Amino acid sequence: MNLSEISRTAILALTCRAVESEKENPVFNDPMAVLCLERVLSMSSEEEKKRILKWKRMYAGIQARDAKARALTARSFDSIANLFISNHPGCAVINLACGLDTRFWRIEHERCKYVELDLPELIELKKEILRDHLDYELIGCSVLDTSWIDRVTSEGNSNFLLLGEAVFYYLPKEEVTGLLQVIAQRFDRSQLVLDMAPEKYTRGLWKRLIYLESRAWDIDVSFASGINHPRDIESYGKGFKVIGEAKGNVGPIITVSINAA
C-alpha cells in the first residue's frame, strides 16, 4: 500500500477501533473494524504488517488509555449522528475525510443517505477491502476540493449532517477557514460536527511534543490548526452557531448549526 503519511493515520485509527472492540469489556463495539483490519493485514507487505501489529500491541498495552479515548470520541460522533438522523429522517450524512471508518454500520444508516469522501488512494483501498459490503456512495477527492459539495447538493442543500472527525486539525488554518466559509455559504438548515485541537498544540514545545509522539507510531504528522475556544468556530462562517460541545481525545467535539431557519 503506497499511502501518504496522513493517509496512514486512517489505518492507525482503524487499528485502535479494532483493538478496543476485541477487549473483554469494550466501551465501543465495531466488528466491521475488526474485519477491515484483518483484510488490511492480509494485503500488507511484511514491513507494513510489522508496523500494524506493533500498533495493535501498543493499543492493547501501554497505549490502552489512548485507545479508549479515541474509541469514546468515535462513539460520541456516532451518538450525535444518530440524534440528528432521529430528528431529521431522510437526511444526508456526509463523512468527511472518512479514511477507513466503519461508521456506516454503527449508525442508523437505513434512515438517511450516507456518503463518504476522502483522498482517491484511500477510497480505492476501502473499495478493495470492503468490496462485498459497501452499500453507499464514496467520493474520491480531498475535502478541500469543494467539488464534492456540488455533487452532494445536486438535489438540495438542506438537512445535511457533515462529520469531520480527526481531520481539521491536520489542515493549515487558512485552508480550514476557507473550507468552512464555503460550507457556510453552501448549506442551509444543516449541521457540522468536528473536533479541533487546542491552539497551543499547534506551536512551540507542544507542537514538537505532538510530533515526537507521532514518531513513536512511525508516522510523521503534527497538528496544523487549532482553536482557543469552541465558539471561535462561529467566526469562521456567517451563519455558524455552536449548539453543542463534548470531550474528544484531542480537543472538543463541536456541533455547529449552519444557517438554521
Coordinates of C-alpha atoms in Angstrom, one line a residue:
M1 CA 0.0 0.0 0.0
N2 CA 1.6 3.2 -1.2
L3 CA 0.0 5.7 1.2
S4 CA 0.9 9.2 2.3
E5 CA 1.8 9.9 6.0
I6 CA -1.6 11.5 6.6
S7 CA -3.4 8.5 4.9
R8 CA -1.6 6.1 7.2
T9 CA -3.4 7.7 10.2
A10 CA -6.5 6.1 8.8
I11 CA -5.0 2.6 9.4
L12 CA -3.9 3.7 12.8
A13 CA -7.4 4.8 13.7
L14 CA -8.8 1.6 12.3
T15 CA -6.4 -0.4 14.4
C16 CA -7.5 1.5 17.5
R17 CA -11.1 0.7 17.0
A18 CA -10.5 -2.9 16.2
V19 CA -8.3 -3.4 19.3
E20 CA -10.9 -1.7 21.6
S21 CA -13.7 -3.8 20.0
E22 CA -11.9 -7.0 20.8
K23 CA -11.4 -6.3 24.5
E24 CA -13.4 -8.3 27.1
N25 CA -15.5 -5.3 28.2
P26 CA -15.2 -2.8 25.3
V27 CA -16.5 0.7 25.6
F28 CA -17.1 0.5 21.9
N29 CA -18.2 -2.3 19.6
D30 CA -17.1 -2.2 16.0
P31 CA -17.0 -5.7 14.4
M32 CA -16.6 -4.2 10.9
A33 CA -13.4 -2.6 12.1
V34 CA -12.1 -6.0 13.1
L35 CA -12.9 -7.4 9.7
C36 CA -11.5 -4.4 7.9
L37 CA -8.2 -4.6 9.8
E38 CA -7.9 -8.4 9.1
R39 CA -8.2 -7.6 5.4
V40 CA -5.7 -4.8 5.5
L41 CA -3.2 -7.1 7.2
S42 CA -3.8 -9.8 4.5
M43 CA -2.8 -7.4 1.7
S44 CA 0.0 -5.6 3.5
S45 CA 3.7 -6.0 2.9
E46 CA 5.8 -7.6 5.6
E47 CA 7.0 -4.1 6.6
E48 CA 3.5 -2.7 6.8
K49 CA 2.2 -5.8 8.6
K50 CA 5.0 -5.4 11.2
R51 CA 4.0 -1.8 11.8
I52 CA 0.3 -2.5 12.2
L53 CA 1.0 -5.4 14.6
K54 CA 3.2 -3.0 16.6
W55 CA 0.3 -0.6 16.8
K56 CA -2.0 -3.4 17.9
R57 CA 0.4 -4.3 20.8
M58 CA 0.7 -0.6 21.8
Y59 CA -3.1 0.0 21.9
A60 CA -3.6 -3.3 23.8
G61 CA -0.8 -2.4 26.2
I62 CA 0.9 0.9 27.1
Q63 CA -1.4 3.0 24.9
A64 CA -4.7 1.3 26.1
R65 CA -5.8 4.6 27.7
D66 CA -5.4 6.4 24.3
A67 CA -7.3 3.6 22.5
K68 CA -10.2 4.0 24.9
A69 CA -10.2 7.8 24.5
R70 CA -10.2 7.5 20.7
A71 CA -13.0 5.0 20.8
L72 CA -15.1 7.2 23.0
T73 CA -14.5 10.1 20.6
A74 CA -15.8 7.9 17.7
R75 CA -18.8 6.8 19.9
S76 CA -19.6 10.5 20.6
F77 CA -19.7 11.3 16.8
D78 CA -21.9 8.2 16.3
S79 CA -24.3 9.4 19.0
I80 CA -24.5 12.9 17.6
A81 CA -25.2 11.4 14.1
N82 CA -28.0 9.1 15.4
L83 CA -29.6 12.1 17.2
F84 CA -29.6 14.1 14.0
I85 CA -30.9 11.2 11.9
S86 CA -33.7 10.7 14.5
N87 CA -34.7 14.3 14.3
H88 CA -34.3 14.6 10.5
P89 CA -35.3 11.3 9.0
G90 CA -34.3 11.1 5.3
C91 CA -31.4 13.5 5.9
A92 CA -27.9 13.2 4.3
V93 CA -24.9 12.3 6.4
I94 CA -21.5 13.2 4.8
N95 CA -18.5 11.6 6.4
L96 CA -15.6 14.0 5.6
A97 CA -12.1 12.5 5.2
C98 CA -13.5 9.2 6.2
G99 CA -10.4 7.1 6.0
L100 CA -11.2 3.5 6.8
D101 CA -14.1 4.5 9.0
T102 CA -16.8 1.9 9.6
R103 CA -19.4 4.4 10.8
F104 CA -22.0 3.3 8.3
W105 CA -22.5 0.1 10.2
R106 CA -22.6 1.9 13.6
I107 CA -25.3 4.4 12.9
E108 CA -29.0 4.2 11.8
H109 CA -28.0 4.3 8.1
E110 CA -31.3 2.9 7.0
R111 CA -32.9 6.3 7.8
C112 CA -30.5 8.5 5.9
K113 CA -28.5 8.9 2.8
Y114 CA -24.9 8.2 3.7
V115 CA -21.9 9.4 1.7
E116 CA -18.1 9.2 2.4
L117 CA -15.3 11.1 0.9
D118 CA -11.5 11.0 1.1
L119 CA -8.4 11.1 -1.0
P120 CA -8.6 8.8 -4.0
E121 CA -5.9 6.5 -2.7
L122 CA -7.9 5.8 0.4
I123 CA -11.2 5.4 -1.3
E124 CA -9.7 2.9 -3.7
L125 CA -8.2 1.0 -0.8
K126 CA -11.5 1.0 1.0
K127 CA -13.4 -0.3 -2.0
E128 CA -10.9 -3.1 -2.3
I129 CA -11.1 -4.1 1.3
L130 CA -14.9 -3.8 1.7
R131 CA -15.9 -4.6 -1.8
D132 CA -18.6 -7.1 -0.7
H133 CA -20.0 -4.9 2.0
L134 CA -20.2 -1.4 0.6
D135 CA -23.8 -0.2 0.1
Y136 CA -23.3 3.6 -0.1
E137 CA -21.7 6.3 -2.1
L138 CA -17.9 7.0 -1.9
I139 CA -16.3 10.1 -3.4
G140 CA -12.6 10.1 -4.1
C141 CA -11.4 13.7 -3.6
S142 CA -9.8 15.9 -1.0
V143 CA -12.2 17.6 1.5
L144 CA -10.5 20.8 0.3
D145 CA -11.7 20.2 -3.3
T146 CA -15.1 21.7 -2.9
S147 CA -16.5 20.0 -6.0
W148 CA -17.8 17.4 -3.5
I149 CA -20.3 20.0 -2.4
D150 CA -21.7 20.4 -5.9
R151 CA -22.1 16.6 -6.0
V152 CA -23.9 16.1 -2.7
T153 CA -26.2 19.1 -3.1
S154 CA -27.3 18.4 -6.6
E155 CA -30.8 17.8 -5.3
G156 CA -30.9 20.4 -2.5
N157 CA -28.7 21.9 0.2
S158 CA -30.6 21.4 3.5
N159 CA -30.9 18.7 6.1
F160 CA -27.2 17.7 5.9
L161 CA -25.0 16.5 8.7
L162 CA -21.3 16.9 7.9
L163 CA -19.0 14.9 10.1
G164 CA -15.3 15.9 10.4
E165 CA -13.6 13.6 12.9
A166 CA -9.8 13.8 13.2
V167 CA -9.4 15.9 10.0
F168 CA -9.5 19.7 10.5
Y169 CA -6.5 19.9 12.9
Y170 CA -4.2 18.3 10.3
L171 CA -5.0 21.1 7.8
P172 CA -3.4 24.5 7.7
K173 CA -5.6 27.2 9.4
E174 CA -6.1 29.2 6.2
E175 CA -7.4 26.1 4.4
V176 CA -9.7 25.3 7.3
T177 CA -11.0 28.8 7.3
G178 CA -11.5 28.8 3.5
L179 CA -13.4 25.5 3.6
L180 CA -15.6 26.4 6.5
Q181 CA -16.5 29.7 4.8
V182 CA -17.6 27.8 1.7
I183 CA -19.6 25.3 3.8
A184 CA -21.4 28.2 5.5
Q185 CA -22.3 29.6 2.1
R186 CA -23.5 26.4 0.5
F187 CA -25.5 24.6 3.2
D188 CA -28.8 25.6 4.9
R189 CA -30.6 24.2 7.9
S190 CA -27.8 21.7 8.4
Q191 CA -25.1 20.8 11.0
L192 CA -21.4 20.3 11.1
V193 CA -19.7 18.2 13.8
L194 CA -15.9 18.5 14.1
D195 CA -13.2 18.0 16.7
M196 CA -10.5 20.6 17.0
A197 CA -7.1 20.7 18.7
P198 CA -6.3 23.4 21.3
E199 CA -4.4 26.2 19.7
K200 CA -1.4 25.6 22.0
Y201 CA -0.9 22.2 20.3
T202 CA 0.0 23.9 17.0
R203 CA 3.1 25.9 18.1
G204 CA 6.3 25.8 20.2
L205 CA 7.0 23.0 22.6
W206 CA 3.5 21.5 22.4
K207 CA 3.7 21.1 18.7
R208 CA 7.1 19.4 19.0
L209 CA 5.8 17.0 21.6
I210 CA 2.9 16.1 19.4
Y211 CA 5.2 15.4 16.5
L212 CA 7.5 13.3 18.7
E213 CA 4.6 11.2 19.9
S214 CA 3.6 10.6 16.2
R215 CA 7.1 9.3 15.6
A216 CA 6.5 6.7 18.2
W217 CA 3.8 5.4 15.9
D218 CA 6.1 5.6 12.9
I219 CA 4.1 8.4 11.4
D220 CA 5.3 12.0 10.6
V221 CA 2.3 14.2 11.3
S222 CA 1.6 17.2 13.6
F223 CA -1.3 19.5 14.3
A224 CA -1.5 22.4 11.9
S225 CA -4.5 24.4 13.2
G226 CA -6.4 24.8 16.4
I227 CA -8.8 27.0 18.4
N228 CA -8.7 28.7 21.8
H229 CA -12.4 28.2 22.5
P230 CA -15.2 26.2 20.7
R231 CA -17.1 29.3 19.9
D232 CA -14.2 30.5 17.8
I233 CA -15.7 28.3 15.1
E234 CA -18.6 30.8 14.8
S235 CA -16.2 33.4 13.3
Y236 CA -15.2 31.0 10.5
G237 CA -18.5 31.2 8.7
K238 CA -21.5 33.5 8.6
G239 CA -24.5 31.5 9.8
F240 CA -22.4 29.2 12.1
K241 CA -23.7 28.8 15.6
V242 CA -22.2 26.4 18.2
I243 CA -25.0 24.3 19.7
G244 CA -23.1 21.5 21.4
E245 CA -19.8 20.6 22.9
A246 CA -18.4 17.3 24.1
K247 CA -15.0 15.9 25.2
G248 CA -12.8 14.4 22.5
N249 CA -9.4 12.6 22.7
V250 CA -7.5 15.6 21.1
G251 CA -9.8 18.6 21.8
P252 CA -13.5 19.5 22.0
I253 CA -16.1 17.9 19.7
I254 CA -18.2 20.8 18.5
T255 CA -21.6 20.7 16.9
V256 CA -22.4 23.7 14.7
S257 CA -25.7 24.6 13.2
I258 CA -25.4 26.1 9.7
N259 CA -27.9 28.8 8.6
A260 CA -30.7 27.5 10.9
A261 CA -34.2 28.6 9.9

